[in-house]
Every structure is written in C-alpha cells, then in structure tokens.
Amino acid sequence: MINPPSAGGADQTGRRRLQRRHQVSKRRGCSIPDMFSKQSVRSRQRPTTQRGRNNMPRQPPRRDQLRQTRAGSQKTHEERLLKMIVSVLQPLEITEDANFQDFIKNLNNTFQIPTKPGMHSLLLRIYQEKEEELRCTLATADDIVLTCELWSSRPEDSHLTVGCHFVNNLGYLKSHMLKTINLFGDESAANVRTQLLSVMEAWGVKEKVHSVVRAGMPKLENIKWTDMPCFADTLNVIFKNLMKDDELSNVLRKCQNIIRFFKYNFEAERSFRETQRKLGKNQEELIMYYGEQWLPWLHMLQGLHSQYETMVMVLNKNGKTGLILNEKDKEKIKNLISALNPLEKAMSMMKREGFETISVMLPLLKALMDKLREEEGRNNDIAKTLLHKCKREFGNIDNHQLATNTFLDPRHKNKLGEQNKKKAISKITQELLRNFTPAKIKGILARYEAERNTSESANPFAWWRYTGNARFGELRKLALKKLGVVSTAVPLERAFSIAGDRFCNLRSSIEPENLNMILFLNSNWSSEC
C-alpha cells in the first residue's frame, strides 16, 4: 500500500516550484515579491478576518447592523418630530409633556423621545443647515424684494419678520423668510429702517433689494428702495376704520350674540337644525368671528343672513326675543354684505396661497371700485363710505404708480386705460435709455403691446424667461424685476382668513429664544417632503 505524500512534502514541493519561477524571472531582468516564504504560504492558506467567501468584505455582526439601523431610525424620527413641531408652531417643551410622551410611546415604543435640550440642539443644527442652503440660493438671485411685517405678541413685545422674494432661473416666484427680530418696544420708523438694513447686510443682499412691501407700519423715509404698502393690510385697515361707526359696530355685536347663543346652546342648535330639515332649508355652518379681518366677517354675516328666518323661530321658542334684529339692523347687515361682496369677488383674481405679484392689483382695484360704484348707485351708504376710503388709500387707479408692473404682465397689459398706458411706456423708456435708443425702445414696446395677452392662468414669470425672452429680450430683465414685487407682506392663506389669526396666536406662544429659528424653519423647511 502506497502512503500519500505528507503535508510537509507538499509544502516543500510548492516552495521549490516557486524558487525556480523566481530564478527564471531574475534572469529576464524582472523581480517578483518574496512569495515563497513560510509566512506568505501560510497567509495564502488562511483567509484574513476581513474577508469572507468569494473574497468579499465580511459583513459586520448582526447585532451591529441592528444597532446602526436603530441609530438611523432614531435620527430620522427626531427630525420628523422637529418638523412637525415647527410646522404647527409648538414650543419645544412639548416633548417633555407626559401625555405627548405617552402618545409617542404607544405609536413606537423603541423611539427615545429627545429632551428639550436635545431638541434645541437639533433645532440649531437644522437651522444652520437651511440657513446655509438659503445663502447659496440667494447668491444666484438677480433682483430681490423684501417683505416686512410688524407684529406684537404682547403690547410691549413687538417683532419684525422679514422675508425675501425673487424669480428663479426656471421662471417661478420663490419666497423665503429671513429673520424675525425683537424690537424691544421701539417701533419707530428709524429703528425699523435700521433693522432692515442690518438684515440686508447679514444676508449679503443689500445691493440686490429694490423694493420693500410693509405691513403694520407707516411709510419709511430716506430709503433707497421702492416702498410698497401691503394690499391685504390696507384692506383690513379700511375695514377696521369702517367698523368705528358706532351704529354699525352695535349691529355687528348683535350678530355675534345671536351666533354665540346657538354655538353655546346644544339644545337650541339641535332645534335649529331640526327646524331647517323640516322646512327643507339648506344647512350652513355658523361662523363665529371676533377679529379685524373683513373676509371672515363677511362669511359670518352671509351665514347669519341666509339662515336668519329659521333662527328667529328658535329664538322665539326659547324666549330670546331680545336677540332678534329690528328692520333697521337687518338693512345694515344687507348693505354691509352687498358692500363686501365685491371685495370677495375681486380676491378671486388672486391665488389662494403663497404670494401674488403686485401686477394684478390695478385690474383687481378697477373691478372692485366699479362694483362699489354700482352699489353706491343703489343708495348703499356703506358701499359709498367704503369706496371713498378705497380711493383715499389706493389713490387714482386711472393714473397709478403700478401701471408699469401691470403693463409688463402679459396677462393684463391690454387692460390699462390710456393714462396708465402712457405712464407705463414713459417709465419703461426712461429705464431702458441707458442701453437702447428711443427709436428701438419705441419699436420693442409697440411689438409687445400688439402681442396677444396670455391666459389668466398662465405663469407670467415663466413666459418672460422663455417666450418673452425670445421675442422681447430687451424687456425681460426689467419685466421680471417689476413682476417679482409681491402684493402682500404675508402669504395669501394668512392674509384673508381665520388661519391668519390662528397663526398669529400660535407664534406668540413660542419661546423667545427659539422664535426666529422656528419661524425660519416653518417657512423654509416644514413643507419639504
């Protein structure tokens, strides 16, 4: 029986074979590593601890994988929790509320709820990341418009919130909040101007800002930018002044009392709805409003007026005859609704959310004032007063400073009267004279004026980025600059609705040290998917 070769003999045979290969390579002028040492042979016989089968990197142990997965999930959950907090404007201390903690643990008992200091550190990190992203974005913008809103959480505690707006390279109006500043009770025009300049310097946009839209403050003096009042704020001021009439304010208080009775009396409301069903009447929501915005007031009065007959039945049944309106009161309410309806119809020309270009204001104001004149012709004294106040606040709409903005909007350029059109052409000519001859400017404007209007739903910014640029390239930069001016200092979803009052109440409850960061992320991060 022949014995198999020993393991040591096989090892020696392999070593001799490698030596012969090494000698051959040396004669040819080559050199190879010393691969035939015992150390090398052993290392080739055993795989390293860093490699697995098929020479692939070995995976970490299962427990380490689970630990890494949990760490990643914890971080994701913490960021989502913070995003929820800033989106609904809650204080960070909500994470330490026992009921909130119990709710989260029932949803996910593996999630470690961060403490308030932990959430503050996360808030600061995300804020710094998003601030740097916005700085990079603003560096690419050509012309910037600022909005500033002066507001108070308490009578002695006023703040200034500053936002920015610009048209990006794709033809979209972009809006971002920059900073919220505590004014420490100094609401003077000089201090507001100083704070605005400080924000511009801090963000490196001072040379790019050409217009500022303001709300809650008087006109600023000695400024280099164009001053624009917020359209929504102006309308609310007009309505607030309208309500100073004692007779009208008394009627509105009576309306509130009627709705309050049904809102706080379950049996009365049940009887009211049952009576409506029996009579085949439409059931509408009863809105209770206490604020100063005209649109929620209109919706409250519309609901009251359309359901008033049924309300009277229930009021009589419950012995609440003192709440019933007399004929003069009902006439006042009817006139107020008729006077405010044109405002609501005019608002339909604007977007429902975000920011709207100021170029729509002249067509909107013309439609509004025409309707108010019609109501005035029907002996509506409230419409007459409202029309007078609008004329005083908005000026002569037939010869208006916004004519240029509207003329450069391809949706509305042919809706201007002759005076406004001449004013717009004159101002545009002055702007372009530095680069073009009067004859060339005249030809460009004539061709643009002859161009067919785009549809009401078209994007005027995108039109100027592409179609307008190809046909009237000389006007493109000026057009985008003028159209980039927004009409309100706050988003439209807050400007004309109860949501605006709710937002103001929520932000007033945020910790002062976190206010700026939370409002910044609410604007620039919370809506990201």
XYZ file of C-alpha atoms in Angstrom:
529
model
C 0.000 0.000 0.000
C 1.428 3.324 -1.074
C 1.252 6.062 1.570
C 0.047 9.501 0.421
C 2.617 12.298 0.439
C 2.857 14.118 3.743
C 1.639 17.695 4.142
C 5.225 18.781 4.764
C 6.394 17.199 1.485
C 3.698 19.011 -0.445
C 4.762 22.250 1.174
C 8.416 21.701 0.165
C 7.426 20.812 -3.410
C 5.428 24.024 -3.728
C 8.319 26.057 -2.322
C 10.836 24.550 -4.817
C 8.451 25.340 -7.686
C 8.205 28.988 -6.612
C 12.032 29.198 -6.287
C 12.510 28.026 -9.872
C 9.986 30.673 -11.087
C 11.847 33.338 -9.143
C 15.213 32.354 -10.687
C 13.723 32.482 -14.203
C 12.267 35.935 -13.592
C 15.638 37.249 -12.335
C 17.420 36.037 -15.491
C 14.844 38.006 -17.540
C 15.540 41.182 -15.567
C 12.300 41.077 -13.607
C 11.662 40.811 -9.892
C 8.736 39.419 -8.037
C 7.922 39.670 -4.333
C 9.178 37.070 -1.951
C 6.073 34.958 -2.189
C 7.602 31.657 -1.181
C 8.434 32.359 2.449
C 6.678 30.275 5.093
C 4.839 33.387 6.229
C 3.463 34.006 2.708
C 2.461 30.383 2.181
C 0.613 30.323 5.492
C -1.127 33.624 4.752
C -2.390 32.231 1.449
C -3.575 29.072 3.116
C -5.756 31.020 5.622
C -8.278 33.752 4.619
C -7.937 37.025 6.547
C -10.506 38.030 9.136
C -11.592 40.959 6.893
C -12.647 38.702 4.002
C -15.401 36.158 3.650
C -16.391 33.714 0.947
C -15.538 34.623 -2.661
C -13.023 37.145 -1.271
C -15.900 39.618 -0.454
C -15.709 42.031 2.515
C -17.084 40.396 5.605
C -20.346 41.994 6.929
C -20.442 43.319 10.497
C -22.189 41.137 13.064
C -25.991 41.146 13.002
C -26.216 42.994 16.330
C -24.060 45.832 14.920
C -26.303 46.076 11.853
C -29.374 46.333 14.079
C -27.657 48.976 16.218
C -26.820 51.056 13.109
C -30.370 50.694 11.779
C -31.860 51.806 15.088
C -29.499 54.804 15.234
C -30.536 55.850 11.715
C -34.225 55.423 12.551
C -33.817 57.419 15.776
C -32.233 60.319 13.874
C -34.948 60.245 11.192
C -37.716 60.162 13.808
C -36.162 63.066 15.715
C -36.006 65.216 12.569
C -39.603 64.350 11.667
C -40.699 65.228 15.184
C -38.945 68.599 14.911
C -40.516 69.222 11.506
C -43.947 68.550 12.994
C -43.249 70.953 15.869
C -42.123 73.834 13.624
C -44.930 73.233 11.106
C -47.632 73.701 13.763
C -45.638 76.322 15.723
C -45.421 74.480 19.027
C -42.853 75.178 21.771
C -40.031 72.635 22.096
C -41.109 71.797 25.639
C -43.972 69.766 24.182
C -41.549 66.818 24.083
C -41.481 66.831 27.902
C -45.273 66.744 28.256
C -46.344 63.447 29.865
C -49.383 62.955 27.623
C -47.337 63.640 24.496
C -44.688 61.152 25.613
C -47.354 58.529 26.315
C -48.854 59.072 22.859
C -45.469 58.660 21.118
C -44.599 55.534 23.121
C -47.881 53.947 22.062
C -47.017 54.661 18.436
C -43.401 53.466 18.680
C -42.068 52.165 21.981
C -38.493 51.945 20.636
C -38.252 55.678 19.880
C -36.354 57.615 22.524
C -38.109 60.979 22.839
C -35.469 63.736 22.965
C -35.355 66.088 25.918
C -35.933 69.811 25.418
C -32.136 70.496 25.357
C -31.747 67.693 22.803
C -34.481 69.175 20.621
C -32.876 72.610 20.920
C -29.549 71.210 19.668
C -31.336 69.556 16.740
C -33.243 72.785 16.022
C -29.980 74.736 15.925
C -28.306 72.194 13.611
C -31.184 72.089 11.107
C -31.497 75.888 11.236
C -27.807 76.340 10.412
C -28.032 73.829 7.545
C -31.083 75.501 5.995
C -29.643 78.974 6.536
C -26.515 78.000 4.584
C -28.646 76.490 1.796
C -30.650 79.716 1.535
C -27.474 81.816 1.405
C -26.299 79.781 -1.591
C -29.700 80.210 -3.243
C -29.782 83.988 -2.720
C -26.296 84.288 -4.208
C -27.795 83.253 -7.573
C -30.734 85.713 -7.448
C -30.589 88.896 -9.542
C -33.313 91.128 -8.083
C -34.794 90.698 -4.608
C -37.935 92.076 -2.944
C -38.255 92.154 0.843
C -41.448 91.944 2.875
C -41.602 93.130 6.483
C -44.417 92.542 8.955
C -44.551 94.387 12.261
C -46.456 92.383 14.877
C -46.791 92.055 18.646
C -47.169 89.035 20.891
C -47.940 91.464 23.740
C -48.369 95.267 23.795
C -44.777 95.790 24.983
C -43.230 92.979 22.925
C -43.087 93.818 19.199
C -41.322 91.900 16.430
C -40.316 92.475 12.818
C -40.450 89.480 10.469
C -38.517 89.941 7.220
C -38.975 87.760 4.128
C -37.498 87.777 0.617
C -38.859 87.051 -2.860
C -37.227 86.558 -6.257
C -37.801 84.856 -9.608
C -35.574 81.815 -10.112
C -33.964 80.584 -13.347
C -36.931 78.323 -14.120
C -39.440 81.167 -14.022
C -41.002 80.618 -10.592
C -41.531 83.134 -7.812
C -39.666 81.877 -4.734
C -40.382 83.133 -1.217
C -38.366 82.629 1.971
C -38.368 84.010 5.497
C -35.050 85.570 6.528
C -35.320 86.686 10.132
C -37.615 87.639 12.997
C -36.253 90.429 15.200
C -37.407 91.582 18.628
C -37.709 95.387 18.545
C -37.789 95.705 22.365
C -40.685 98.152 22.168
C -39.026 100.533 19.685
C -41.417 100.532 16.711
C -40.161 103.832 15.305
C -39.623 104.129 11.553
C -35.941 104.858 12.166
C -35.432 101.610 14.116
C -37.354 99.546 11.548
C -35.182 101.020 8.789
C -32.020 100.208 10.777
C -33.152 96.620 11.349
C -33.976 96.133 7.661
C -30.550 97.378 6.612
C -28.961 95.043 9.163
C -30.822 92.044 7.705
C -29.782 93.002 4.166
C -26.142 93.245 5.238
C -26.240 89.956 7.146
C -27.607 88.084 4.127
C -25.445 89.890 1.577
C -28.388 91.159 -0.483
C -28.229 94.922 0.115
C -27.310 95.720 -3.498
C -29.985 93.376 -4.878
C -33.009 94.690 -2.939
C -35.071 97.159 -4.973
C -38.492 97.089 -3.220
C -39.893 96.503 0.272
C -43.535 95.594 0.969
C -44.574 96.563 4.517
C -47.457 95.668 6.837
C -48.385 97.061 10.236
C -46.135 100.115 9.971
C -46.090 103.594 8.396
C -44.118 104.528 5.296
C -40.353 104.621 5.817
C -38.398 107.750 4.913
C -34.885 108.269 3.453
C -34.684 104.869 1.809
C -33.058 103.701 -1.431
C -35.674 101.084 -2.259
C -39.265 101.427 -3.522
C -41.785 101.455 -0.670
C -44.978 99.403 -1.151
C -47.851 99.012 1.346
C -49.257 95.500 1.818
C -52.548 95.197 -0.090
C -54.162 92.881 2.487
C -53.102 95.077 5.389
C -54.504 98.165 3.653
C -57.885 96.477 3.110
C -58.039 95.369 6.740
C -57.214 98.915 7.900
C -60.028 100.262 5.693
C -62.486 97.768 7.200
C -61.269 98.499 10.738
C -61.946 102.200 10.176
C -65.358 101.330 8.736
C -66.242 99.450 11.935
C -65.520 102.536 14.044
C -69.021 103.712 13.136
C -70.972 103.206 16.384
C -74.227 102.232 14.694
C -72.551 99.603 12.516
C -70.413 98.188 15.335
C -73.541 97.790 17.518
C -75.274 95.800 14.777
C -72.225 93.558 14.366
C -72.162 92.947 18.122
C -75.817 91.855 17.969
C -74.950 89.416 15.180
C -72.181 87.940 17.323
C -74.611 87.499 20.224
C -77.090 85.601 18.043
C -74.461 83.188 16.743
C -72.943 82.808 20.216
C -76.351 81.692 21.539
C -76.553 78.844 19.030
C -72.878 77.922 19.337
C -73.031 77.541 23.135
C -76.540 76.091 23.468
C -76.643 72.489 22.256
C -80.429 72.142 22.514
C -81.017 75.414 20.636
C -78.709 74.384 17.805
C -80.319 70.922 17.603
C -83.761 72.545 17.424
C -82.439 74.982 14.787
C -81.112 72.174 12.566
C -84.273 70.097 13.025
C -86.437 73.063 12.004
C -84.261 73.567 8.911
C -84.728 69.913 7.909
C -88.499 70.123 8.286
C -88.640 73.287 6.154
C -86.227 71.902 3.543
C -83.736 74.710 4.168
C -80.034 74.482 3.378
C -77.875 73.930 6.435
C -74.782 76.113 6.510
C -72.073 76.384 9.125
C -72.474 79.143 11.682
C -69.206 81.083 11.862
C -68.224 82.976 14.994
C -65.607 85.688 14.463
C -64.098 88.351 16.753
C -61.091 89.615 14.771
C -60.469 92.533 12.427
C -60.219 90.833 9.024
C -63.045 91.715 6.682
C -63.398 88.357 4.869
C -64.200 86.219 7.963
C -66.692 88.920 8.987
C -68.345 88.647 5.571
C -68.590 84.849 5.837
C -70.104 85.156 9.322
C -72.728 87.646 8.130
C -73.540 85.649 4.989
C -74.264 82.541 7.085
C -76.402 84.546 9.505
C -78.357 86.333 6.772
C -79.187 83.192 4.771
C -80.453 81.287 7.847
C -81.923 84.141 9.855
C -85.635 83.305 9.365
C -85.197 79.865 10.916
C -83.094 81.351 13.720
C -85.935 83.710 14.640
C -88.290 80.731 15.059
C -85.927 79.089 17.541
C -85.213 82.378 19.351
C -88.949 82.966 19.854
C -89.405 79.388 21.043
C -86.643 79.840 23.640
C -87.865 83.247 24.806
C -84.783 85.039 23.418
C -86.689 87.814 21.654
C -84.126 90.361 22.843
C -81.639 88.905 20.350
C -83.931 89.451 17.350
C -82.790 92.208 14.967
C -85.064 95.097 14.022
C -85.656 96.133 10.410
C -83.010 98.852 10.506
C -80.434 96.367 11.782
C -81.298 93.901 9.028
C -80.950 96.628 6.405
C -77.491 97.495 7.750
C -76.383 93.870 7.518
C -77.750 93.533 3.998
C -75.905 96.682 2.875
C -72.650 95.573 4.513
C -72.807 92.184 2.780
C -73.522 93.897 -0.561
C -70.575 96.256 0.002
C -68.133 93.477 0.946
C -69.186 91.023 -1.777
C -67.250 92.969 -4.466
C -64.108 92.638 -2.338
C -64.542 88.873 -2.163
C -65.154 88.680 -5.907
C -62.077 90.809 -6.582
C -59.990 88.497 -4.369
C -60.872 85.588 -6.675
C -58.445 87.146 -9.185
C -55.614 86.275 -6.787
C -54.080 82.928 -5.890
C -55.382 81.127 -2.816
C -51.993 80.609 -1.189
C -48.409 81.786 -1.350
C -47.653 85.232 -2.761
C -49.194 87.041 -5.736
C -47.400 89.508 -7.988
C -48.422 93.116 -7.482
C -49.185 93.429 -11.209
C -52.726 92.082 -10.599
C -53.614 94.944 -8.251
C -54.739 97.527 -10.810
C -57.174 95.191 -12.643
C -58.414 93.999 -9.238
C -58.903 97.521 -7.855
C -60.695 98.637 -11.010
C -63.144 95.728 -10.762
C -63.656 96.435 -7.049
C -64.326 100.158 -7.427
C -66.652 99.657 -10.396
C -68.797 97.294 -8.291
C -68.769 99.671 -5.318
C -69.975 102.478 -7.592
C -72.873 100.254 -8.660
C -73.784 99.661 -5.014
C -73.475 103.376 -4.319
C -75.984 103.935 -7.118
C -78.420 101.675 -5.215
C -78.228 104.053 -2.216
C -75.964 101.729 -0.231
C -74.389 104.132 2.265
C -71.817 101.545 3.452
C -70.629 100.943 -0.124
C -70.340 104.712 -0.583
C -68.168 105.025 2.540
C -66.066 102.018 1.525
C -65.499 103.442 -1.961
C -64.370 106.775 -0.505
C -61.889 105.050 1.825
C -60.512 102.879 -1.010
C -59.917 105.941 -3.187
C -58.085 107.660 -0.353
C -55.860 104.649 0.444
C -55.145 103.357 -3.074
C -55.109 106.642 -4.983
C -56.232 107.340 -8.542
C -56.293 103.929 -10.238
C -56.522 105.590 -13.667
C -53.090 107.194 -13.192
C -51.273 104.859 -10.826
C -47.657 104.048 -9.906
C -48.346 100.327 -10.513
C -49.089 100.919 -14.206
C -45.586 99.742 -15.200
C -45.928 96.477 -13.259
C -49.294 95.736 -14.862
C -48.139 96.682 -18.376
C -45.257 94.197 -18.127
C -47.621 91.381 -17.129
C -48.555 89.597 -20.395
C -51.921 88.644 -18.871
C -53.074 92.199 -18.092
C -51.112 94.615 -20.322
C -54.114 95.467 -22.518
C -56.432 96.131 -19.563
C -54.893 99.513 -18.786
C -56.557 102.804 -19.657
C -54.789 105.393 -21.811
C -53.347 107.386 -18.896
C -51.861 104.322 -17.230
C -50.529 103.017 -20.534
C -48.767 106.312 -21.297
C -47.344 106.397 -17.770
C -46.018 102.825 -18.099
C -44.441 103.410 -21.522
C -42.788 106.616 -20.303
C -41.257 104.921 -17.232
C -40.074 101.881 -19.194
C -38.470 104.153 -21.797
C -36.570 106.008 -19.061
C -35.333 102.695 -17.616
C -34.078 101.402 -20.989
C -32.484 104.611 -22.331
C -29.142 103.687 -20.794
C -28.796 100.757 -23.184
C -31.038 101.453 -26.208
C -32.026 104.333 -28.480
C -35.515 105.879 -28.159
C -36.439 104.579 -31.627
C -35.525 100.993 -30.738
C -37.390 101.170 -27.424
C -40.480 102.501 -29.168
C -40.401 99.637 -31.648
C -39.964 96.998 -28.941
C -42.858 98.369 -26.881
C -45.118 98.600 -29.939
C -44.459 94.941 -30.790
C -45.003 93.891 -27.173
C -48.248 95.853 -26.928
C -49.500 94.182 -30.111
C -48.703 90.724 -28.687
C -51.804 88.784 -27.713
C -52.491 88.568 -23.961
C -51.721 85.237 -22.322
C -54.440 83.380 -20.389
C -55.313 84.416 -16.818
C -53.900 81.127 -15.502
C -50.539 81.492 -17.306
C -47.300 81.968 -15.365
C -46.009 85.465 -16.315
C -42.543 84.735 -14.873
C -42.070 81.602 -16.994
C -43.416 83.479 -20.041
C -40.701 86.127 -19.677
C -37.996 83.507 -19.055
C -38.779 81.728 -22.311
C -41.320 83.154 -24.811
C -40.872 86.792 -23.808
C -37.103 86.460 -23.754
C -37.083 85.108 -27.307
C -39.356 87.854 -28.681
C -38.658 90.863 -26.449
C -35.333 90.043 -24.804
C -34.574 93.708 -24.179
C -37.545 93.890 -21.766
C -37.001 90.583 -19.956
C -34.807 91.748 -17.048
C -36.951 94.806 -16.276
C -40.161 92.765 -16.564
C -39.008 90.078 -14.123
C -37.814 92.768 -11.718
C -41.205 94.535 -11.740
C -43.282 91.345 -11.641
C -41.225 89.997 -8.736
C -42.767 92.601 -6.411
C -45.393 90.818 -4.300
C -48.759 92.288 -3.296
C -48.843 91.214 0.362
C -46.351 91.031 3.217
C -47.769 87.689 4.403
C -48.846 84.580 2.435
C -52.350 84.809 0.978
C -53.616 81.872 3.047
C -52.956 84.051 6.118
C -53.864 87.423 4.622
C -57.632 86.994 4.242
C -58.677 84.144 6.537
C -59.125 82.976 10.102
C -55.952 80.935 9.569
C -54.035 84.211 9.786
C -55.392 84.917 13.276
C -54.629 81.337 14.320
C -51.044 81.636 13.047
C -50.535 84.875 14.995
C -51.803 83.283 18.210
C -49.544 80.245 17.816
C -46.349 82.175 17.129
C -46.967 84.307 20.207
C -46.625 81.181 22.392
C -43.158 80.155 21.118
C -40.187 80.529 23.471
C -38.405 83.852 22.677
C -35.012 82.150 22.323
C -36.400 79.798 19.645
C -38.813 82.165 17.881
C -36.553 83.186 14.994
C -35.363 79.630 14.267
C -38.833 78.056 14.444
C -40.424 80.698 12.190
C -37.489 80.395 9.774
C -37.881 76.613 9.519
C -41.670 76.904 9.365
C -41.214 78.902 6.164
C -38.152 77.226 4.658
C -38.255 73.588 5.788
C -41.573 72.330 7.185
C -43.230 71.974 3.753
C -40.354 69.907 2.313
C -41.199 66.239 1.732
